[in-house]
Tab-separated table of C-alpha atoms in Angstrom:
chain	number	residue	atom	x	y	z
A	6	MET	CA	-2.385	9.490	-1.295
A	7	PRO	CA	0.763	8.680	-3.259
A	8	ASP	CA	0.638	8.352	-7.022
A	9	PRO	CA	-0.160	4.655	-7.755
A	10	THR	CA	1.971	4.791	-10.935
A	11	VAL	CA	5.134	5.527	-8.939
A	12	PRO	CA	6.947	2.366	-7.810
A	13	PRO	CA	7.784	1.864	-4.114
A	14	THR	CA	11.505	1.649	-4.905
A	15	PRO	CA	13.301	4.938	-4.144
A	16	PRO	CA	14.108	6.946	-7.288
A	17	VAL	CA	17.711	7.354	-8.417
A	18	PRO	CA	19.300	10.748	-9.157
A	19	LEU	CA	20.222	11.169	-12.809
A	20	ASP	CA	23.675	12.299	-11.702
A	21	ALA	CA	24.230	8.890	-10.045
A	22	LEU	CA	23.663	7.159	-13.377
A	23	LEU	CA	25.938	9.617	-15.166
A	24	ALA	CA	28.646	8.875	-12.597
A	25	ARG	CA	28.812	5.224	-13.686
A	26	ALA	CA	32.098	5.162	-15.581
A	27	ASP	CA	31.327	1.755	-17.092
A	28	LEU	CA	28.398	3.241	-19.041
A	29	GLY	CA	30.157	6.281	-20.480
A	30	LEU	CA	26.945	8.342	-20.590
A	31	ARG	CA	27.330	12.038	-21.351
A	32	ARG	CA	24.794	14.824	-20.845
A	33	ILE	CA	24.800	17.013	-23.961
A	34	ALA	CA	21.651	19.090	-23.435
A	35	GLY	CA	19.126	20.070	-20.810
A	36	PRO	CA	19.581	21.331	-17.259
A	37	ALA	CA	22.284	19.944	-14.983
A	38	ASP	CA	19.796	19.793	-12.121
A	39	PRO	CA	20.745	17.453	-9.233
A	40	ALA	CA	17.027	17.205	-8.354
A	41	VAL	CA	16.251	15.220	-11.541
A	42	VAL	CA	15.488	11.619	-10.538
A	43	LEU	CA	14.679	8.443	-12.468
A	44	HIS	CA	11.992	5.934	-11.515
A	45	TRP	CA	12.662	3.447	-14.316
A	46	ALA	CA	14.057	3.011	-17.831
A	47	HIS	CA	12.000	2.423	-20.965
A	48	THR	CA	13.073	1.739	-24.539
A	49	SER	CA	10.841	2.928	-27.374
A	50	GLU	CA	11.274	3.711	-31.066
A	51	MET	CA	7.792	5.182	-31.415
A	52	ALA	CA	7.535	8.594	-33.058
A	53	ASP	CA	5.064	9.518	-30.318
A	54	PRO	CA	6.012	7.724	-27.070
A	55	TYR	CA	3.456	9.647	-24.986
A	56	PRO	CA	0.872	6.802	-24.686
A	57	TYR	CA	3.532	4.390	-23.398
A	58	LEU	CA	5.060	6.546	-20.636
A	59	LEU	CA	3.956	6.748	-17.012
A	60	GLY	CA	6.282	9.552	-15.941
A	61	GLY	CA	9.734	9.602	-14.388
A	62	GLU	CA	11.335	7.442	-17.099
A	63	LEU	CA	14.694	7.543	-18.731
A	64	LEU	CA	13.492	7.026	-22.312
A	65	LEU	CA	16.065	5.221	-24.472
A	66	SER	CA	15.994	5.476	-28.268
A	67	ALA	CA	18.378	4.818	-31.167
A	68	GLY	CA	16.434	7.172	-33.436
A	69	VAL	CA	14.910	4.454	-35.625
A	70	HIS	CA	11.695	6.487	-35.739
A	71	ILE	CA	13.363	9.597	-37.193
A	72	PRO	CA	12.420	9.987	-40.884
A	73	ASP	CA	14.924	11.082	-43.484
A	74	GLY	CA	15.197	14.841	-43.680
A	75	ALA	CA	13.454	15.413	-40.361
A	76	GLY	CA	13.635	19.050	-39.369
A	77	ALA	CA	13.317	21.101	-36.221
A	78	GLY	CA	9.514	20.757	-36.219
A	79	TYR	CA	9.671	16.958	-35.943
A	80	PHE	CA	12.113	17.019	-33.018
A	81	ASP	CA	10.219	19.789	-31.253
A	82	ALA	CA	7.012	17.740	-31.387
A	83	TYR	CA	8.847	14.567	-30.287
A	84	VAL	CA	10.515	16.170	-27.265
A	85	SER	CA	7.412	18.118	-26.224
A	86	ARG	CA	5.414	14.870	-26.061
A	87	ILE	CA	8.057	13.262	-23.824
A	88	VAL	CA	7.954	16.263	-21.506
A	89	ALA	CA	4.136	16.255	-21.497
A	90	ALA	CA	4.153	12.588	-20.461
A	91	GLY	CA	6.464	13.375	-17.539
A	92	GLY	CA	9.607	11.776	-18.963
A	93	ALA	CA	12.620	12.589	-16.792
A	94	ALA	CA	15.378	12.298	-19.430
A	95	LEU	CA	16.132	11.039	-22.939
A	96	GLY	CA	19.032	8.719	-23.761
A	97	PHE	CA	20.015	8.652	-27.445
A	98	GLY	CA	22.065	5.714	-28.651
A	99	VAL	CA	24.820	6.533	-31.134
A	100	ALA	CA	24.905	3.618	-33.626
A	101	PRO	CA	23.722	1.654	-35.407
A	102	VAL	CA	21.300	4.144	-37.019
A	103	HIS	CA	22.958	7.515	-36.344
A	104	ASP	CA	26.648	8.325	-36.056
A	105	THR	CA	25.955	11.391	-33.939
A	106	VAL	CA	23.078	12.857	-31.992
A	107	PRO	CA	21.023	15.046	-34.388
A	108	GLY	CA	21.646	18.713	-33.724
A	109	ALA	CA	17.941	19.547	-33.967
A	110	LEU	CA	17.257	17.034	-31.181
A	111	VAL	CA	19.870	18.707	-28.984
A	112	GLU	CA	18.263	22.093	-29.604
A	113	ALA	CA	14.760	20.777	-28.867
A	114	CYS	CA	15.856	19.186	-25.565
A	115	GLU	CA	17.628	22.394	-24.558
A	116	MET	CA	14.549	24.453	-25.381
A	117	HIS	CA	12.137	22.176	-23.471
A	118	GLY	CA	14.481	21.609	-20.516
A	119	LEU	CA	14.739	17.841	-21.029
A	120	PRO	CA	18.096	16.270	-20.084
A	121	LEU	CA	19.591	14.553	-23.152
A	122	LEU	CA	22.180	11.809	-22.683
A	123	GLU	CA	24.491	10.468	-25.360
A	124	VAL	CA	24.770	6.684	-25.115
A	125	PRO	CA	28.051	5.506	-26.710
A	126	PRO	CA	28.104	2.593	-29.197
A	127	ARG	CA	29.717	0.223	-26.696
A	128	THR	CA	26.888	0.671	-24.160
A	129	THR	CA	23.696	-1.282	-24.731
A	130	PHE	CA	20.324	-0.069	-23.543
A	131	SER	CA	20.052	-3.228	-21.447
A	132	ALA	CA	23.237	-2.256	-19.635
A	133	VAL	CA	21.806	1.179	-18.880
A	134	ALA	CA	18.579	-0.329	-17.544
A	135	ARG	CA	20.470	-2.881	-15.465
A	136	ALA	CA	22.669	-0.169	-13.953
A	137	LEU	CA	19.572	1.826	-13.044
A	138	TRP	CA	17.966	-1.195	-11.336
A	139	GLN	CA	21.205	-1.802	-9.422
A	140	LEU	CA	21.242	1.779	-8.183
A	141	MET	CA	17.592	1.462	-7.186
A	142	ALA	CA	18.320	-1.735	-5.254
A	143	GLN	CA	21.158	-0.003	-3.427
A	144	ALA	CA	18.889	2.936	-2.614
A	145	ARG	CA	16.190	0.566	-1.379
A	146	THR	CA	18.662	-1.259	0.871
A	147	ALA	CA	19.895	2.031	2.292
A	148	GLU	CA	16.310	3.146	2.915
A	149	LEU	CA	15.422	-0.095	4.698
A	150	ARG	CA	18.553	0.209	6.826
A	151	ARG	CA	17.607	3.780	7.726
A	152	VAL	CA	14.081	2.758	8.721
A	153	THR	CA	15.306	-0.221	10.749
A	154	GLU	CA	17.817	1.890	12.644
A	155	ALA	CA	15.134	4.497	13.306
A	156	GLN	CA	12.726	1.851	14.630
A	157	GLN	CA	15.390	0.532	16.991
A	158	SER	CA	16.290	3.996	18.263
A	159	LEU	CA	12.607	4.876	18.825
A	160	ALA	CA	12.005	1.643	20.740
A	161	THR	CA	15.074	2.337	22.889
A	162	ALA	CA	13.851	5.869	23.567
A	163	ALA	CA	10.431	4.547	24.627
A	164	ALA	CA	12.115	2.405	27.299
A	165	ARG	CA	13.863	5.361	28.949
A	166	PRO	CA	12.666	6.896	32.253
A	167	ASN	CA	11.217	9.946	30.443
A	168	PRO	CA	9.949	8.218	27.285
A	169	VAL	CA	7.709	10.783	25.564
A	170	PRO	CA	10.356	13.540	25.139
A	171	SER	CA	12.923	10.879	24.220
A	172	VAL	CA	10.717	9.469	21.451
A	173	LEU	CA	10.029	12.972	20.104
A	174	GLN	CA	13.743	13.803	20.093
A	175	GLN	CA	14.582	10.655	18.154
A	176	LEU	CA	11.733	11.253	15.706
A	177	ALA	CA	12.773	14.859	15.069
A	178	ARG	CA	16.369	13.786	14.485
A	179	ARG	CA	15.415	10.989	12.102
A	180	LEU	CA	13.087	13.235	10.094
A	181	GLY	CA	15.413	16.217	10.199
A	182	GLY	CA	12.621	18.464	11.425
A	183	ARG	CA	10.187	19.193	14.245
A	184	ALA	CA	8.045	16.753	16.272
A	185	VAL	CA	5.257	17.894	18.615
A	186	LEU	CA	2.840	16.030	20.886
A	187	TYR	CA	-0.508	17.785	21.445
A	188	GLY	CA	-2.855	16.939	24.306
A	189	PRO	CA	-6.622	16.335	24.138
A	190	GLU	CA	-7.321	20.054	24.652
A	191	GLY	CA	-4.882	21.109	21.936
A	192	THR	CA	-2.124	22.140	24.315
A	193	ARG	CA	1.458	21.371	23.389
A	194	ILE	CA	2.699	18.718	25.812
A	195	ALA	CA	6.221	18.237	24.460
A	196	ALA	CA	8.268	19.113	21.368
A	197	ALA	CA	11.679	18.418	19.891
A	198	GLY	CA	13.716	19.670	16.968
A	199	PRO	CA	14.435	23.177	15.679
A	200	ASP	CA	11.652	25.748	15.940
A	201	PRO	CA	10.217	26.192	12.405
A	202	GLY	CA	8.708	29.624	13.068
A	203	GLU	CA	5.316	31.062	13.970
A	204	ALA	CA	3.632	30.292	10.629
A	205	VAL	CA	4.510	26.590	10.784
A	206	ARG	CA	3.646	26.309	14.487
A	207	THR	CA	0.207	27.778	13.875
A	208	ALA	CA	-0.461	25.650	10.790
A	209	LEU	CA	0.623	22.455	12.558
A	210	ALA	CA	-1.631	23.186	15.548
A	211	LYS	CA	-4.590	23.738	13.196
A	212	LEU	CA	-3.787	20.501	11.382
A	213	ALA	CA	-3.865	18.652	14.709
A	214	GLU	CA	-7.435	19.864	15.245
A	215	VAL	CA	-8.450	18.264	11.952
A	216	VAL	CA	-7.569	14.735	13.137
A	217	ARG	CA	-8.533	15.112	16.795
A	218	PRO	CA	-11.749	13.116	17.514
A	219	SER	CA	-14.661	15.489	17.987
A	220	GLY	CA	-17.315	12.976	18.991
A	221	GLU	CA	-19.740	14.281	16.366
A	222	GLU	CA	-18.430	12.510	13.267
A	223	PRO	CA	-15.424	10.309	12.404
A	224	SER	CA	-12.144	12.168	12.031
A	225	PRO	CA	-9.331	11.202	9.631
A	226	ALA	CA	-6.421	9.267	11.074
A	227	SER	CA	-3.932	11.720	9.538
A	228	ALA	CA	-3.813	14.992	7.634
A	229	SER	CA	-1.049	16.836	5.797
A	230	ASP	CA	-0.194	20.280	4.463
A	231	THR	CA	2.794	22.208	3.111
A	232	VAL	CA	3.869	25.550	4.620
A	233	THR	CA	7.018	27.519	3.756
A	234	GLY	CA	8.523	24.495	2.045
A	235	LEU	CA	7.983	22.135	5.001
A	236	ARG	CA	5.750	19.085	4.870
A	237	LEU	CA	3.371	19.099	7.846
A	238	VAL	CA	1.645	15.898	8.986
A	239	ALA	CA	-0.666	15.280	11.943
A	240	HIS	CA	-1.332	11.739	13.245
A	241	ALA	CA	-4.245	10.976	15.570
A	242	LEU	CA	-2.862	8.596	18.179
A	243	GLY	CA	-4.673	5.296	18.375
A	244	ASN	CA	-5.758	5.532	22.022
A	245	GLY	CA	-8.810	7.638	21.076
A	246	GLU	CA	-8.145	10.121	23.898
A	247	GLY	CA	-7.420	13.087	21.626
A	248	PHE	CA	-3.616	13.011	21.621
A	249	VAL	CA	-2.060	14.052	18.293
A	250	LEU	CA	1.477	13.754	16.927
A	251	GLY	CA	2.552	16.547	14.578
A	252	THR	CA	5.683	16.651	12.415
A	253	ALA	CA	7.239	19.306	10.194
A	254	ALA	CA	10.090	18.194	7.951
A	255	PRO	CA	11.664	19.198	4.607
A	256	GLN	CA	10.561	15.977	2.901
A	257	ARG	CA	8.081	13.149	3.395
A	258	ASP	CA	8.900	9.929	1.572
A	259	ALA	CA	7.786	6.367	2.275
A	260	GLY	CA	10.585	5.783	4.786
A	261	ASP	CA	9.691	8.917	6.731
A	262	HIS	CA	6.047	7.819	6.773
A	263	THR	CA	7.023	4.455	8.282
A	264	ILE	CA	9.243	6.079	10.908
A	265	ALA	CA	6.500	8.513	11.937
A	266	SER	CA	3.959	5.658	12.081
A	267	VAL	CA	6.193	3.701	14.472
A	268	ALA	CA	6.574	6.784	16.657
A	269	ALA	CA	2.785	7.243	16.636
A	270	VAL	CA	2.291	3.647	17.822
A	271	LEU	CA	4.791	4.088	20.644
A	272	LEU	CA	3.271	7.392	21.726
A	273	SER	CA	-0.200	5.815	21.605
A	274	LEU	CA	0.978	3.184	24.061
A	275	LEU	CA	2.773	5.722	26.261
A	276	THR	CA	-0.192	8.099	26.478
A	277	GLY	CA	-3.198	5.806	26.177
A	278	GLU	CA	-2.600	3.298	28.931
A	279	ARG	CA	-1.738	5.962	31.499
A	280	HIS	CA	-4.493	8.482	30.694
A	281	SER	CA	-7.503	6.233	30.241
A	282	GLY	CA	-9.032	3.062	31.579
A	283	SER	CA	-9.015	1.377	28.192
A	284	GLY	CA	-5.896	-0.618	28.970
A	285	ALA	CA	-7.389	-1.999	32.187
A	286	GLY	CA	-10.668	-2.752	30.440
A	287	ARG	CA	-8.987	-4.693	27.665
A	288	SER	CA	-6.842	-6.568	30.156
A	289	SER	CA	-9.977	-7.548	32.061
A	290	ALA	CA	-11.648	-8.651	28.832
A	291	LEU	CA	-8.704	-10.871	27.960
A	292	VAL	CA	-8.598	-12.458	31.407
A	293	ARG	CA	-12.324	-13.182	31.367
A	294	LEU	CA	-12.094	-14.754	27.912
A	295	LEU	CA	-9.252	-16.988	29.073
A	296	LEU	CA	-11.321	-18.001	32.085
A	297	GLY	CA	-14.244	-19.074	29.901
A	298	ALA	CA	-16.477	-16.032	29.514
A	299	ALA	CA	-18.368	-15.589	26.227
A	300	PRO	CA	-17.294	-12.755	23.874
A	301	ALA	CA	-20.690	-11.065	24.247
A	302	GLU	CA	-20.136	-10.824	28.024
A	303	VAL	CA	-16.715	-9.140	27.827
A	304	ALA	CA	-17.345	-6.937	24.773
A	305	PRO	CA	-18.724	-4.022	26.887
A	306	LEU	CA	-15.297	-3.760	28.521
A	307	LEU	CA	-13.882	-2.742	25.120
A	308	GLY	CA	-16.122	0.334	25.034
A	309	GLU	CA	-18.150	-0.335	21.870
A	310	ASP	CA	-21.187	-2.436	20.921
A	311	ARG	CA	-20.445	-3.074	17.244
A	312	TRP	CA	-17.090	-3.587	15.549
A	313	ARG	CA	-15.646	-4.275	12.117
A	314	VAL	CA	-12.992	-6.865	11.425
A	315	VAL	CA	-10.215	-5.711	9.087
A	316	HIS	CA	-7.795	-8.130	7.439
A	317	GLY	CA	-4.633	-6.494	6.120
A	318	ARG	CA	-1.747	-7.836	4.110
A	319	PRO	CA	1.381	-5.797	3.319
A	320	ASP	CA	2.078	-5.162	-0.345
A	321	GLY	CA	4.844	-7.394	-1.671
A	322	ARG	CA	5.825	-10.718	-0.139
A	323	VAL	CA	7.194	-9.482	3.195
A	324	ALA	CA	5.455	-11.072	6.187
A	325	PRO	CA	4.231	-8.489	8.720
A	326	ASP	CA	6.112	-8.152	11.999
A	327	PRO	CA	4.662	-6.835	15.282
A	328	VAL	CA	5.918	-3.304	14.606
A	329	ALA	CA	4.280	-3.194	11.174
A	330	ALA	CA	1.081	-4.669	12.616
A	331	SER	CA	1.006	-2.046	15.371
A	332	ALA	CA	1.554	0.671	12.771
A	333	LEU	CA	-1.451	-0.635	10.817
A	334	GLY	CA	-3.537	-0.660	13.985
A	335	ALA	CA	-2.518	2.931	14.720
A	336	ALA	CA	-3.453	4.002	11.196
A	337	LEU	CA	-6.870	2.368	11.623
A	338	GLY	CA	-7.326	3.830	15.102
A	339	SER	CA	-7.283	0.587	17.078
A	340	SER	CA	-4.809	-1.209	19.318
A	341	LEU	CA	-6.689	-4.523	19.033
A	342	VAL	CA	-4.296	-6.133	16.581
A	343	ASP	CA	-3.401	-9.745	15.851
A	344	VAL	CA	-0.704	-11.076	13.505
A	345	ALA	CA	-1.853	-14.338	11.919
A	346	GLY	CA	0.824	-15.536	9.506
A	347	GLU	CA	0.907	-13.212	6.510
A	348	VAL	CA	-2.277	-11.399	7.540
A	349	VAL	CA	-2.874	-8.807	10.246
A	350	ARG	CA	-6.347	-8.760	11.829
A	351	VAL	CA	-7.608	-5.570	13.448
A	352	LEU	CA	-10.811	-5.042	15.413
A	353	VAL	CA	-12.043	-1.499	14.655
A	354	PRO	CA	-14.985	0.273	16.344
A	355	ASP	CA	-17.943	0.736	14.023
A	356	GLY	CA	-17.845	4.494	14.557
A	357	ARG	CA	-14.390	4.862	13.021
A	358	THR	CA	-14.190	4.971	9.232
A	359	VAL	CA	-11.710	2.517	7.728
A	360	GLU	CA	-9.672	4.218	5.008
A	361	ARG	CA	-6.867	3.071	2.689
A	362	VAL	CA	-3.464	2.632	4.323
A	363	GLN	CA	-0.343	3.091	2.221
A	364	GLY	CA	1.529	-0.150	1.630
A	365	TRP	CA	-1.365	-2.411	2.683
A	366	THR	CA	-4.228	-4.253	1.008
A	367	LEU	CA	-7.295	-4.348	3.258
A	368	GLY	CA	-10.514	-6.337	3.469
A	369	VAL	CA	-13.247	-4.939	5.744
A	370	SER	CA	-16.243	-6.763	7.204
A	371	ALA	CA	-19.691	-5.392	7.896
A	372	ALA	CA	-20.336	-4.028	11.393
A	373	ALA	CA	-21.090	-6.884	13.770
A	374	SER	CA	-21.999	-7.510	17.388
A	375	PRO	CA	-19.763	-9.848	19.421
A	376	ARG	CA	-21.778	-12.988	18.690
A	377	ASP	CA	-21.294	-12.375	14.953
A	378	TRP	CA	-17.536	-11.668	15.097
A	379	PRO	CA	-16.599	-15.101	13.639
A	380	ALA	CA	-18.799	-14.405	10.598
A	381	ALA	CA	-17.310	-10.913	10.304
A	382	ASP	CA	-13.842	-12.456	10.388
A	383	THR	CA	-14.814	-14.660	7.439
A	384	GLN	CA	-16.231	-11.646	5.570
A	385	ALA	CA	-12.979	-9.719	6.043
A	386	ALA	CA	-10.910	-12.688	4.843
A	387	ARG	CA	-12.968	-13.024	1.672
A	388	ALA	CA	-12.897	-9.271	1.070
A	389	LEU	CA	-9.094	-9.317	1.380
A	390	ALA	CA	-8.817	-12.214	-1.071
A	391	ARG	CA	-10.913	-10.340	-3.634
A	392	ALA	CA	-8.996	-7.113	-3.013
A	393	ARG	CA	-5.689	-8.843	-3.725
A	394	ALA	CA	-7.071	-10.570	-6.798
A	395	THR	CA	-8.428	-7.321	-8.234
A	396	ARG	CA	-5.434	-5.269	-7.019
A	397	THR	CA	-7.729	-2.980	-5.026
A	398	PRO	CA	-6.170	-1.306	-1.956
A	399	LEU	CA	-9.357	-1.629	0.092
A	400	LEU	CA	-12.500	-3.711	-0.383
A	401	ARG	CA	-15.504	-3.726	1.931
A	402	HIS	CA	-18.035	-6.449	2.492
A	403	GLY	CA	-21.137	-4.556	1.331
A	404	ASP	CA	-24.507	-4.770	2.991
A	405	ARG	CA	-27.196	-5.716	0.461
A	406	PRO	CA	-30.997	-6.073	0.379
A	407	ALA	CA	-32.763	-9.407	0.565
A	408	ALA	CA	-31.707	-11.811	-2.168
A	409	LEU	CA	-32.922	-15.176	-3.458
A	410	THR	CA	-30.802	-16.964	-0.847
A	411	ASP	CA	-32.830	-15.243	1.864
A	412	LEU	CA	-35.983	-16.983	0.633
A	413	VAL	CA	-34.667	-20.411	1.689
A	414	SER	CA	-34.603	-21.376	5.350
A	415	PRO	CA	-31.099	-21.694	6.821
A	416	ALA	CA	-31.671	-25.346	7.751
A	417	GLU	CA	-32.779	-26.309	4.242
A	418	ALA	CA	-29.949	-24.314	2.671
A	419	ALA	CA	-27.368	-25.969	4.944
A	420	ALA	CA	-28.716	-29.466	4.194
A	421	HIS	CA	-28.640	-28.790	0.457
A	422	ALA	CA	-25.092	-27.416	0.661
A	423	ARG	CA	-23.823	-30.424	2.631
A	424	ALA	CA	-25.307	-32.865	0.137
A	425	LEU	CA	-24.025	-31.010	-2.912
A	426	LEU	CA	-20.508	-30.410	-1.603
A	427	ALA	CA	-20.065	-33.761	0.157
A	428	PRO	CA	-17.580	-35.133	-2.435
A	429	ILE	CA	-15.090	-32.313	-1.728
A	430	GLU	CA	-15.863	-31.353	1.873
A	431	GLN	CA	-12.892	-33.317	3.201
A	432	SER	CA	-10.494	-31.146	1.204
A	433	PRO	CA	-10.488	-27.514	2.430
A	434	ALA	CA	-8.070	-26.581	-0.370
A	435	LEU	CA	-10.549	-27.717	-3.019
A	436	VAL	CA	-13.452	-25.923	-1.322
A	437	ASP	CA	-11.511	-22.643	-0.946
A	438	THR	CA	-10.231	-22.825	-4.518
A	439	LEU	CA	-13.692	-23.459	-5.957
A	440	ARG	CA	-15.229	-20.643	-3.879
A	441	THR	CA	-12.537	-18.148	-4.907
A	442	TRP	CA	-12.582	-19.234	-8.562
A	443	LEU	CA	-16.357	-18.794	-8.771
A	444	SER	CA	-16.251	-15.424	-6.981
A	445	LEU	CA	-13.716	-14.202	-9.563
A	446	HIS	CA	-15.798	-15.343	-12.536
A	447	GLY	CA	-13.544	-18.244	-13.432
A	448	SER	CA	-10.344	-16.196	-13.759
A	449	TRP	CA	-7.329	-18.488	-13.362
A	450	ASP	CA	-4.813	-15.676	-12.872
A	451	ARG	CA	-6.820	-13.682	-10.334
A	452	THR	CA	-7.665	-16.826	-8.380
A	453	ALA	CA	-3.983	-17.746	-8.277
A	454	VAL	CA	-3.160	-14.303	-6.903
A	455	ALA	CA	-5.922	-14.484	-4.284
A	456	LEU	CA	-4.822	-17.927	-3.062
A	457	ASP	CA	-1.101	-17.230	-3.517
A	458	VAL	CA	-0.593	-20.370	-5.631
A	459	HIS	CA	0.437	-21.059	-9.217
A	460	ARG	CA	-2.269	-20.777	-11.880
A	461	ASN	CA	-1.655	-24.419	-12.889
A	462	THR	CA	-2.472	-25.446	-9.321
A	463	VAL	CA	-5.777	-23.607	-9.644
A	464	ARG	CA	-6.548	-25.415	-12.908
A	465	GLN	CA	-5.742	-28.790	-11.371
A	466	ARG	CA	-7.886	-28.165	-8.294
A	467	VAL	CA	-10.873	-26.893	-10.279
A	468	ALA	CA	-10.621	-29.877	-12.619
A	469	ARG	CA	-10.517	-32.152	-9.576
A	470	CYS	CA	-13.646	-30.444	-8.184
A	471	ALA	CA	-15.444	-30.930	-11.486
A	472	ALA	CA	-14.551	-34.627	-11.496
A	473	LEU	CA	-15.541	-35.269	-7.874
A	474	LEU	CA	-18.763	-33.302	-8.171
A	475	ASP	CA	-19.518	-34.808	-11.591
A	476	ALA	CA	-20.464	-31.310	-12.728
A	477	ASP	CA	-19.929	-29.179	-15.826
A	478	LEU	CA	-18.366	-26.035	-14.359
A	479	ASP	CA	-18.826	-24.211	-17.684
A	480	ASP	CA	-22.609	-24.374	-17.154
A	481	PRO	CA	-23.839	-21.116	-15.513
A	482	ASP	CA	-26.680	-22.944	-13.773
A	483	VAL	CA	-24.186	-25.332	-12.178
A	484	ARG	CA	-21.993	-22.438	-11.124
A	485	MET	CA	-24.967	-20.622	-9.585
A	486	GLU	CA	-26.022	-23.664	-7.580
A	487	LEU	CA	-22.480	-24.311	-6.346
A	488	TRP	CA	-22.055	-20.657	-5.408
A	489	PHE	CA	-25.289	-20.808	-3.407
A	490	ALA	CA	-23.997	-23.866	-1.559
A	491	LEU	CA	-20.542	-22.407	-0.915
A	492	ARG	CA	-22.009	-19.226	0.559
A	493	THR	CA	-24.246	-21.122	2.955
A	494	PRO	CA	-22.864	-20.980	6.520
């Protein structure tokens, strides 16, 4: 999994920032390595900045922390702590404290291999940070354009008379490496891109076996390895028939992951519907539902008895499109996908383990039979709301032993809930807000995140609930009783 402390925005080469003539930055120590990249800028005048760094920063300082008469030992300790924290470079502002960059600091940066930049008096630290954000925005735009163009070219390739080789050729070209499709028995069906050599071919074939369903226990949806400097990744195609997509490329960033995921979805469609009866079965299930059959009657056509409902929402505020939804379904091993506004719903067989998916926040229901799918859908929605509020990539609705609520008959519990919540039952917004607010222990901020509203809106709604219910919501007994009522079906 990627490092959660690294932002999704593509990093910027240090050389790109040095090339900005308006800043006038000058490298005076450290390696002139084009591979040095910056993830963000941070200003600190702490003598020990280690606790405040996440890694990948351009640390900016005017030397306010440097004591009079500081010697080589002070600067050596200062620079070593920056390097230990993963700082990418140090920018030292000339003026107003120091007229020049201290020579001992230059020597320490040279010794520890930390790039040292001289920031001229006319350049503010804010200007440096703003320039870095601008470069990041440009890099992000270029990356999105690259991914969009790749998606379009892959979709065009899938519509050609010989789609599988065409998709592999486009994928290999976009990744700058090798793309291979393996069959259910492990045989190589098709490949595209330059041959990476025997060692990589063997390693990629072994990696494909790791994700291929064995029937004994759930297999991972993807697996990765590095061989001779190439990043190898194997994707189990979502049709469940044992087809695997393998790639070998020099790098593997977020854009490459998205491109490969789209190719995996397309190849799942191209191989699954033709090599199994699942497509016909699902088509029959849909037709029977539309003609009035009950879900329990058509569920056997889907091939499983029990399923889990997964609600997914992409990180950020970008609404999911069909391609992104299909990519999520492929990552979860299911083609039963539905886009409902800002949420993607996926029906996943109980036998397949639901794992975290990069770029998504997921809520997972308990395993349910067809007659309980509506309740499972509600469980997944609530799990997703809590996951977003707590900033957890994946949250499952946990099975639990018998509780106090199980001691009350459903009819009595429902009657009590209707009577207690009658003053607000006509306002779904008030009911949802109260339920979420109570589930998050009265946190205004986390409730606002879960409901995607302003925290003041949450306060107003909760106050309205308190007034209509004539209840003291600070009383734990009142909260407990309301929570019991809100959880009653």
